[in-house]
Coordinates of C-alpha atoms in Angstrom, one line a residue:
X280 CA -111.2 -10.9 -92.8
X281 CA -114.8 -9.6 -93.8
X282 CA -117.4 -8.4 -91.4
X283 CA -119.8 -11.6 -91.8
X284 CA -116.5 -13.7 -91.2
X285 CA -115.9 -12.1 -87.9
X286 CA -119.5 -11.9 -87.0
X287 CA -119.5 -16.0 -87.5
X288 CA -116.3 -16.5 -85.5
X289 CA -118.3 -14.2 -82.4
X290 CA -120.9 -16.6 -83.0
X291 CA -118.8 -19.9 -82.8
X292 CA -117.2 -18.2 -80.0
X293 CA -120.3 -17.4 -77.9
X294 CA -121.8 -20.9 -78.6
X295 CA -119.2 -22.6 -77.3
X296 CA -118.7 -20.4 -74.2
X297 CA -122.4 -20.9 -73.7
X298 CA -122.2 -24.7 -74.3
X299 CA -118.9 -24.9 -71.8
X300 CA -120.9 -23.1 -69.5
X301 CA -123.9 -24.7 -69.2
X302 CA -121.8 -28.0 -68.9
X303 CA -120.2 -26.4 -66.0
X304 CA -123.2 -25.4 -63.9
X305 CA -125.0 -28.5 -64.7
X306 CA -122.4 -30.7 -63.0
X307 CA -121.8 -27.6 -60.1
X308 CA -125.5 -28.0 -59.0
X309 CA -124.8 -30.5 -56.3
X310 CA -121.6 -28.2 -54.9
X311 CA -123.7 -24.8 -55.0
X312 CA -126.5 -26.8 -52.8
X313 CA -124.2 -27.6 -50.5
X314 CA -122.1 -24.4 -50.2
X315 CA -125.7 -22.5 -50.0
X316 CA -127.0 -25.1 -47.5
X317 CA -123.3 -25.0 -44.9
X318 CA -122.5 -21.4 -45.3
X319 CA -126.4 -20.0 -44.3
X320 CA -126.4 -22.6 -41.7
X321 CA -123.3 -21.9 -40.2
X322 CA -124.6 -18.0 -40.1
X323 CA -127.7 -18.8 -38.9
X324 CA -126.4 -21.4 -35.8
X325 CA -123.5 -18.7 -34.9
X326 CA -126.0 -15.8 -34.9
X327 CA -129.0 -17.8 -33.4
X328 CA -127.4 -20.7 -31.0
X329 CA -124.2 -18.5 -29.9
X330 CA -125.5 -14.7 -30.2
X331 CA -122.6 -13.4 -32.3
X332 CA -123.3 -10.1 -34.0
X333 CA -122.8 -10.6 -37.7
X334 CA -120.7 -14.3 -38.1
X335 CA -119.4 -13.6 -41.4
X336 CA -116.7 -15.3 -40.3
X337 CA -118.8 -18.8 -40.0
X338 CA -120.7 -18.3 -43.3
X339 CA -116.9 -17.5 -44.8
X340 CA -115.3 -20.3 -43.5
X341 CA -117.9 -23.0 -44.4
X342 CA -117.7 -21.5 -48.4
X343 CA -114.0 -22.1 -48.3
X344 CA -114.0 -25.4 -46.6
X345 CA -116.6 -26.5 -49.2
X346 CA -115.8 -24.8 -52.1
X347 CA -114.7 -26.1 -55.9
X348 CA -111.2 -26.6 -54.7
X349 CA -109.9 -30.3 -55.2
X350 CA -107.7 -30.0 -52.0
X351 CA -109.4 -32.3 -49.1
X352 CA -111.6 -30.6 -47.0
X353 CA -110.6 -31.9 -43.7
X354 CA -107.2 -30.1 -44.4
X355 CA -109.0 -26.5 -45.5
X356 CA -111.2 -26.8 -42.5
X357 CA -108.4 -26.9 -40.0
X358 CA -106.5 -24.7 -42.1
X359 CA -109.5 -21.8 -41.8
X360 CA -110.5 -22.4 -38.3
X361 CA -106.5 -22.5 -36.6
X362 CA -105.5 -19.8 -39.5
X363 CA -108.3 -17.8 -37.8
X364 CA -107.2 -18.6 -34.2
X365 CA -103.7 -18.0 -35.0
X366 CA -103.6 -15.1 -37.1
X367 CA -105.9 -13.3 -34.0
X368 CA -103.5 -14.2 -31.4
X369 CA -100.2 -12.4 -33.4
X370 CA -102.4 -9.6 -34.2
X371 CA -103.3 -8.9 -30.5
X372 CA -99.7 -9.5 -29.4
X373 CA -98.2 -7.3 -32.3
X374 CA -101.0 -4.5 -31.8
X375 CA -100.5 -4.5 -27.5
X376 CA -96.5 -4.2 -28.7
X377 CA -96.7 -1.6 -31.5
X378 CA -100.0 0.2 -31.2
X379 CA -102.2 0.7 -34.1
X380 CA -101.7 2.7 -37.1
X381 CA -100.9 1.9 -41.0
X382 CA -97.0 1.5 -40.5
X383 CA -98.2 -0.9 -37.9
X384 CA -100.8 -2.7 -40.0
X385 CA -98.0 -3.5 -42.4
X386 CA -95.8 -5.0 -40.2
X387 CA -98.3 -7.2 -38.2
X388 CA -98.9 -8.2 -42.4
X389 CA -95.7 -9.2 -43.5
X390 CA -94.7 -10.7 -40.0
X391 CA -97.7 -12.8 -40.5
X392 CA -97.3 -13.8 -43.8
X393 CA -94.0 -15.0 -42.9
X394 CA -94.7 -16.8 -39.9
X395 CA -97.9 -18.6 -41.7
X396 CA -95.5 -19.7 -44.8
X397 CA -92.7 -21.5 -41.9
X398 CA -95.5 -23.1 -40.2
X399 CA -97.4 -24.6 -43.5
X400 CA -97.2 -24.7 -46.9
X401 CA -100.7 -24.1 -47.4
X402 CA -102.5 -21.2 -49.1
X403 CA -106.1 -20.8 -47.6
X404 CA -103.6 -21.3 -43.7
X405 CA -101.3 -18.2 -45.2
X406 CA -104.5 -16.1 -46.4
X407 CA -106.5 -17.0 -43.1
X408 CA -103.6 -16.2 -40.5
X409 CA -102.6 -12.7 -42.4
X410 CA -106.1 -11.8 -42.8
X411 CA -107.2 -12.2 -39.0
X412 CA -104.5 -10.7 -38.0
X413 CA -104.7 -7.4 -39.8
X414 CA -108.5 -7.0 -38.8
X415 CA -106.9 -7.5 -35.5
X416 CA -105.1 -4.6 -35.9
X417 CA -107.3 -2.4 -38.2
X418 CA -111.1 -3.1 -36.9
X419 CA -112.4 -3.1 -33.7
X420 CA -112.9 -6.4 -31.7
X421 CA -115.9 -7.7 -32.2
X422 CA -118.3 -8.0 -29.2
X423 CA -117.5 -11.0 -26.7
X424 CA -113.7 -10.8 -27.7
X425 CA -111.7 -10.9 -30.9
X426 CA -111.7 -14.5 -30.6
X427 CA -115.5 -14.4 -30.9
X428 CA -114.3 -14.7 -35.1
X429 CA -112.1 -18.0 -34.3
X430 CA -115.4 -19.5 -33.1
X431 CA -117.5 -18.9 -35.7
X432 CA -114.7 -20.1 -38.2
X433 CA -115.0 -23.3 -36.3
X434 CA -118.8 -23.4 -36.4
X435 CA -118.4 -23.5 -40.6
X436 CA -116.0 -26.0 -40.4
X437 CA -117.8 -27.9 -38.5
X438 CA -120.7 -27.0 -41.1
X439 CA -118.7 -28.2 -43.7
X440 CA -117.7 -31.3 -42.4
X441 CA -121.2 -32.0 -41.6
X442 CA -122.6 -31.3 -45.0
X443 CA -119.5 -33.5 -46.5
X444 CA -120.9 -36.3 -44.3
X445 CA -124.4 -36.2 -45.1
X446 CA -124.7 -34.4 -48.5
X447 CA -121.6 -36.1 -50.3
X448 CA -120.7 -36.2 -53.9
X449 CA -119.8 -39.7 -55.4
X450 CA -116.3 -40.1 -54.2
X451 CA -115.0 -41.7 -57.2
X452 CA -116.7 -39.8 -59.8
X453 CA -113.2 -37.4 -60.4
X454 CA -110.4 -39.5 -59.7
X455 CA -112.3 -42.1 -62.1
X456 CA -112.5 -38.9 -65.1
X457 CA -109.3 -38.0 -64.1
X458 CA -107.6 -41.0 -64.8
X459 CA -109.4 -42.0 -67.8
X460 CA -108.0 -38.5 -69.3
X461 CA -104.3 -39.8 -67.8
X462 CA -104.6 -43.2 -69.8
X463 CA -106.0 -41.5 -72.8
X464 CA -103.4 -39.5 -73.3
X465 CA -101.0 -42.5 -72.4
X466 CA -102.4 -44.1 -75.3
X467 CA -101.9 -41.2 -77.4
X468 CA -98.7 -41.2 -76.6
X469 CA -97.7 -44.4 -77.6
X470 CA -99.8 -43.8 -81.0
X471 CA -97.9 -41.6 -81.8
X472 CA -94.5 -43.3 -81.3
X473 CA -95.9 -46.1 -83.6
X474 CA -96.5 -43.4 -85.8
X475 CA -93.1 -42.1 -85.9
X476 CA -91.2 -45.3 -85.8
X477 CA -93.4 -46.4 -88.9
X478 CA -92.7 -43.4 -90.8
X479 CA -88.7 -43.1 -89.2
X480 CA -89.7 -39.5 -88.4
X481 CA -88.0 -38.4 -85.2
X482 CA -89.6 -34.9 -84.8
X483 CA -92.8 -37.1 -84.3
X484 CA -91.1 -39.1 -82.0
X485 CA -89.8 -36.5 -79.5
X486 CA -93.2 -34.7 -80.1
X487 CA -94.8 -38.2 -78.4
X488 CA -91.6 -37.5 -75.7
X489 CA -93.2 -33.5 -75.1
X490 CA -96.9 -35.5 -74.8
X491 CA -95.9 -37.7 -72.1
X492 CA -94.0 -34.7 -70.3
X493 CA -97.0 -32.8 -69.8
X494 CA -98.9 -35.6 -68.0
X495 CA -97.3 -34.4 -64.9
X496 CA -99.9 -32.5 -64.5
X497 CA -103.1 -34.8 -65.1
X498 CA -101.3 -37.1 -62.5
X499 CA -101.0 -33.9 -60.1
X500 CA -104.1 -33.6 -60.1
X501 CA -105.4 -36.9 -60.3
X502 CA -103.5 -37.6 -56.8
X503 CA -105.0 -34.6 -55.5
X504 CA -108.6 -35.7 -56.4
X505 CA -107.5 -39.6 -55.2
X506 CA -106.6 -37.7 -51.5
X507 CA -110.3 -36.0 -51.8
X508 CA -111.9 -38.8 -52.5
X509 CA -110.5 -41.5 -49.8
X510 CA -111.4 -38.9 -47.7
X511 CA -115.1 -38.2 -48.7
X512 CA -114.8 -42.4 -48.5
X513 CA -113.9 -42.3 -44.8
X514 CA -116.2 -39.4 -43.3
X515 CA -119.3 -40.1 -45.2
X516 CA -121.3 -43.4 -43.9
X517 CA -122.9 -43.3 -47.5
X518 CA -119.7 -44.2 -49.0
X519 CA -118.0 -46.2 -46.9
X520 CA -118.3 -49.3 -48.7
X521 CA -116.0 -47.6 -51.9
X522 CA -113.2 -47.9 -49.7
X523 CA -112.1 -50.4 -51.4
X524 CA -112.4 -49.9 -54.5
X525 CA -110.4 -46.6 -54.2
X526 CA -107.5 -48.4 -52.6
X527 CA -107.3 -50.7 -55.8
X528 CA -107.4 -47.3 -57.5
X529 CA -105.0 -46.2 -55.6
X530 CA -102.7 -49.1 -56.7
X531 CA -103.5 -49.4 -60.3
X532 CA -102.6 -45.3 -60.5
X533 CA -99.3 -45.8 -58.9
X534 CA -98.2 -48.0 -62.0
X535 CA -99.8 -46.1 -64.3
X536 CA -97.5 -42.6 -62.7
X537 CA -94.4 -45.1 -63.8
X538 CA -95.8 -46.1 -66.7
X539 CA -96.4 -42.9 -68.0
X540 CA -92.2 -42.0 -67.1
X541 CA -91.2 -44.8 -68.4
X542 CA -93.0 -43.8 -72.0
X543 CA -91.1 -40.7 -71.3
X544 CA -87.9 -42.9 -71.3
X545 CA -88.8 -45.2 -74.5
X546 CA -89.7 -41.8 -76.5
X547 CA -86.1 -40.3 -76.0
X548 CA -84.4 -43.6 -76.8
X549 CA -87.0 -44.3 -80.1
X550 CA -85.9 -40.7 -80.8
X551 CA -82.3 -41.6 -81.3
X552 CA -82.8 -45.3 -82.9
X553 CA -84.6 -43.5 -85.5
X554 CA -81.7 -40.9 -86.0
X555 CA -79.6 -43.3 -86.4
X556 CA -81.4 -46.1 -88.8
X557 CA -80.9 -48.7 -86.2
X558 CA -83.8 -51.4 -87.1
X559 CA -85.1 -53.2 -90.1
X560 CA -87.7 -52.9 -92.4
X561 CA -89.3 -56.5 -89.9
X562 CA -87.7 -54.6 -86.8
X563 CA -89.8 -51.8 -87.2
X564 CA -93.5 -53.4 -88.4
X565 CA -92.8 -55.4 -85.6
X566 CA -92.6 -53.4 -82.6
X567 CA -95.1 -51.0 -84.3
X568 CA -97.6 -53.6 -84.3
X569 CA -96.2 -54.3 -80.3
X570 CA -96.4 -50.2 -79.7
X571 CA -100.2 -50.4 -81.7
X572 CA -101.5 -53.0 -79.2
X573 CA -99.9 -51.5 -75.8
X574 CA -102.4 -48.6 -76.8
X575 CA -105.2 -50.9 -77.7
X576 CA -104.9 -52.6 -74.1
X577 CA -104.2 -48.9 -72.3
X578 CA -107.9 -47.9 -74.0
X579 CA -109.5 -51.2 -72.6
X580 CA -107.7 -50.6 -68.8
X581 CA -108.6 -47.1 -69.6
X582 CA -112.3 -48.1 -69.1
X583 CA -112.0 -51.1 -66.9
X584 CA -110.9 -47.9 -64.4
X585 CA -113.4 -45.5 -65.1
X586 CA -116.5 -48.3 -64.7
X587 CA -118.8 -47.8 -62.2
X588 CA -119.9 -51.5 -62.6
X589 CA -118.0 -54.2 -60.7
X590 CA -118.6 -56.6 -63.5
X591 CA -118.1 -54.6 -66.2
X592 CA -114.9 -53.5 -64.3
X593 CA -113.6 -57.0 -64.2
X594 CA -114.7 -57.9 -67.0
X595 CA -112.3 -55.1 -68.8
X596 CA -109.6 -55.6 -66.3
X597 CA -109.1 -59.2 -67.6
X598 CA -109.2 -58.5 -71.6
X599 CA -106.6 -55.7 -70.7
X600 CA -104.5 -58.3 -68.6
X601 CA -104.8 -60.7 -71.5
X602 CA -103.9 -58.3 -74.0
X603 CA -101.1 -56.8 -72.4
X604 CA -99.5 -60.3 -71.0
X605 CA -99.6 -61.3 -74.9
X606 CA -97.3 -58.2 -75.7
X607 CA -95.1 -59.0 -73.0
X608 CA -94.4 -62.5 -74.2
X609 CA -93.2 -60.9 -77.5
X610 CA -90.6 -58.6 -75.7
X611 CA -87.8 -60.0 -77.0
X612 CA -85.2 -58.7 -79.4
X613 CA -85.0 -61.9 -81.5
X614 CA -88.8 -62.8 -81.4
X615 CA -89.6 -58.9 -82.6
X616 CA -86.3 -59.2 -85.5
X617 CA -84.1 -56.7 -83.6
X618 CA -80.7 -57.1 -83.9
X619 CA -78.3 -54.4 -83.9
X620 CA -77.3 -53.3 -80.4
X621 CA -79.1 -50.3 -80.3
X622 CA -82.7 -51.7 -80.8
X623 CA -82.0 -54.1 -78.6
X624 CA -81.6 -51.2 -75.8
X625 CA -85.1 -49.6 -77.3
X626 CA -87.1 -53.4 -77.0
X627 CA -85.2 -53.5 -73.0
X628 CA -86.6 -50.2 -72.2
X629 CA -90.1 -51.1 -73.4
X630 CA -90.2 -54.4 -71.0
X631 CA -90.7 -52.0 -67.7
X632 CA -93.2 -50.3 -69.2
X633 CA -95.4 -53.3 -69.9
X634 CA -94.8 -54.3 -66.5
X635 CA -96.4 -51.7 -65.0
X636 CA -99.4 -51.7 -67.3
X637 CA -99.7 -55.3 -66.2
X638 CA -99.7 -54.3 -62.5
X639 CA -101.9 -51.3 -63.3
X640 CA -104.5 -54.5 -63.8
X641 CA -104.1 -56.0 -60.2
X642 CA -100.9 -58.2 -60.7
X643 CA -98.4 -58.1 -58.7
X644 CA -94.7 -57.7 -59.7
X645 CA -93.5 -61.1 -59.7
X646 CA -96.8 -62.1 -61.9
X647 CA -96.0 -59.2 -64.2
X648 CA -92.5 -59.5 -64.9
X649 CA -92.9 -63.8 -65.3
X650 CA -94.6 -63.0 -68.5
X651 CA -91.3 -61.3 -70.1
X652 CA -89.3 -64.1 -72.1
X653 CA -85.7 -64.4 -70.6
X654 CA -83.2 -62.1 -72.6

């Protein structure tokens, strides 16, 4: 590689990083405000209103209860502030039963790593209770009692949760990105079965099966940014009216999490029907054309979901439903030309798929499934 060659792929590299960046502070300008605005004010109301000397603690707590972490924030704020209270109380029995010292210091640490990890599961609870509980032992108390440090880890909860309320980002702004990237990559999925079934390549086909395996982790996080957001819905007055709108969300990403294993289940099986030269020449144009249009109608619901327009929402909603309830009506060995045994088992496992899609719309179950034709 020549030295211009390297000096354009430093180039390419730090434009990028730069553009990535700047895309990334833009949309974290809301967040910083409000993790500038609760952690001073927490500091400020603890050191002014109370009298505590130096409330790191409060300022502390109120950045990790805010912070860029998708978790909800109710749940870090009571995991800071009875972490905090916690963790002080087994460091001041441990330190009144073993004195203080380093050998000490580690075994009020590892007793209260353990004790955090059987009470909860959750990190910022684990890293709170050790913490306090090691200052316990190592620092001095603070004046007006060790547990002068649990209160101020209240005060920036309470900060947080106060900022959440009146400060709050659009509720259904991630779960809404998030699941457009989950259907996207749905669709893509299914492309690229159609792709493989037309050109009987079954690497292709268990490539599309690898795809949909790693959406486990759009749809971990996608429920994690759903649990934010219904709770941003009920604590802030400002957005109390998406409420509902984020329970059809709700719904609609429940059938997409089984629509998404079920493409998991139809890649395997169109993995082996291709192995084994199980349809026809018409077999296979027709449930490529079947597979082609499932995507087609996952791209429409794709953006029926991510609307921030009621209208335009519905308005998508029903072209999906339309679409999707004309594949289902086709899902039939005969009507599609299958006839060996094996295809038939491939067009079977395709029908619960389309089912979900349809209820991913706002159908129920029985509406769904009626538009399947009798095997």
């Amino acid at each position: 590689m020549t030295r211009r060659s390297r000096l354009d792929r430093a180039r390419s590299f730090l434009r990028n990083r730069s553009r990535v960046g700047l895309r990334r502070s833009r949309s974290s300008l809301l967040p910083a405000i409000q993790i500038t605005v609760g952690a001073v004010g927490a500091y400020a109301f603890a050191e002014q209103v109370l009298g505590h000397d130096g409330p790191l603690f409060a300022a502390t707590s109120s950045l990790i209860a805010l912070g860029f972490s998708r978790d909800p924030r109710l749940r870090r704020v009571l995991e800071v502030g009875f972490g905090c209270t916690l963790g002080i109380a087994v460091g001041d029995v441990l330190l009144a039963l073993l004195g203080t010292g380093l050998w000490q210091a580690a075994v009020v640490l590892f007793v209260s790593v353990l004790l955090a990890r059987f009470l909860d599961s959750g990190t910022i609870f684990t890293t709170q209770l050790a913490l306090q509980s090691l200052l316990v032992v190592l620092l001095p108390a603070p004046e007006g009692g060790p547990f002068t440090r649990s209160v101020d880890a209240v005060v920036g909860g309470a900060f947080a949760l106060l900022i959440t309320m009146a400060m709050p980002r659009d509720p259904r702004r991630e779960p809404k990105g998030d699941v457009r990237k989950l259907l996207g990559e749905l669709s893509a999925v299914l492309r690229e079965n159609a792709r493989a079934l037309s050109a009987s390549d079954p690497t292709q086909a268990w490539h599309a099966l690898i795809r949909a395996r790693n959406c486990q982790p759009l749809m971990d996080g996608l429920s994690t940014s759903m649990r934010a957001a219904t709770e941003v819905a009920r604590l802030s007055p400002a957005y109390r009216r998406h409420r509902g709108e984020l329970g059809e969300l709700h719904g609609s990403i429940s059938s997409i999490d089984l629509a998404i294993r079920n493409s998991r289940v139809f890649s395997r099986r169109l993995t082996s029907v291709i192995n084994h030269a199980a349809l026809s020449d018409e077999a296979v144009q027709s449930l490529v054309q079947v597979i082609e249009e499932t995507a087609d109608a996952v791209d429409v619901l794709a953006l029926a979901l991510h609307s921030s327009s009621t209208a335009e929402r519905d308005q998508h909603l029903r072209r999906a439903r339309e679409d999707l309830a004309a594949v289902a009506t086709v899902l039939h060995p005969a009507r599609l030309n299958v006839k060996r045994l094996e295809g038939e088992g491939l067009v079977v496992l395709y029908r619960p798929l389309i089912v979900d899609l349809l209820e991913a719309t706002g159908l129920s179950h029985e509406d769904a499934a009626g538009y399947l034709p009798k095997l």
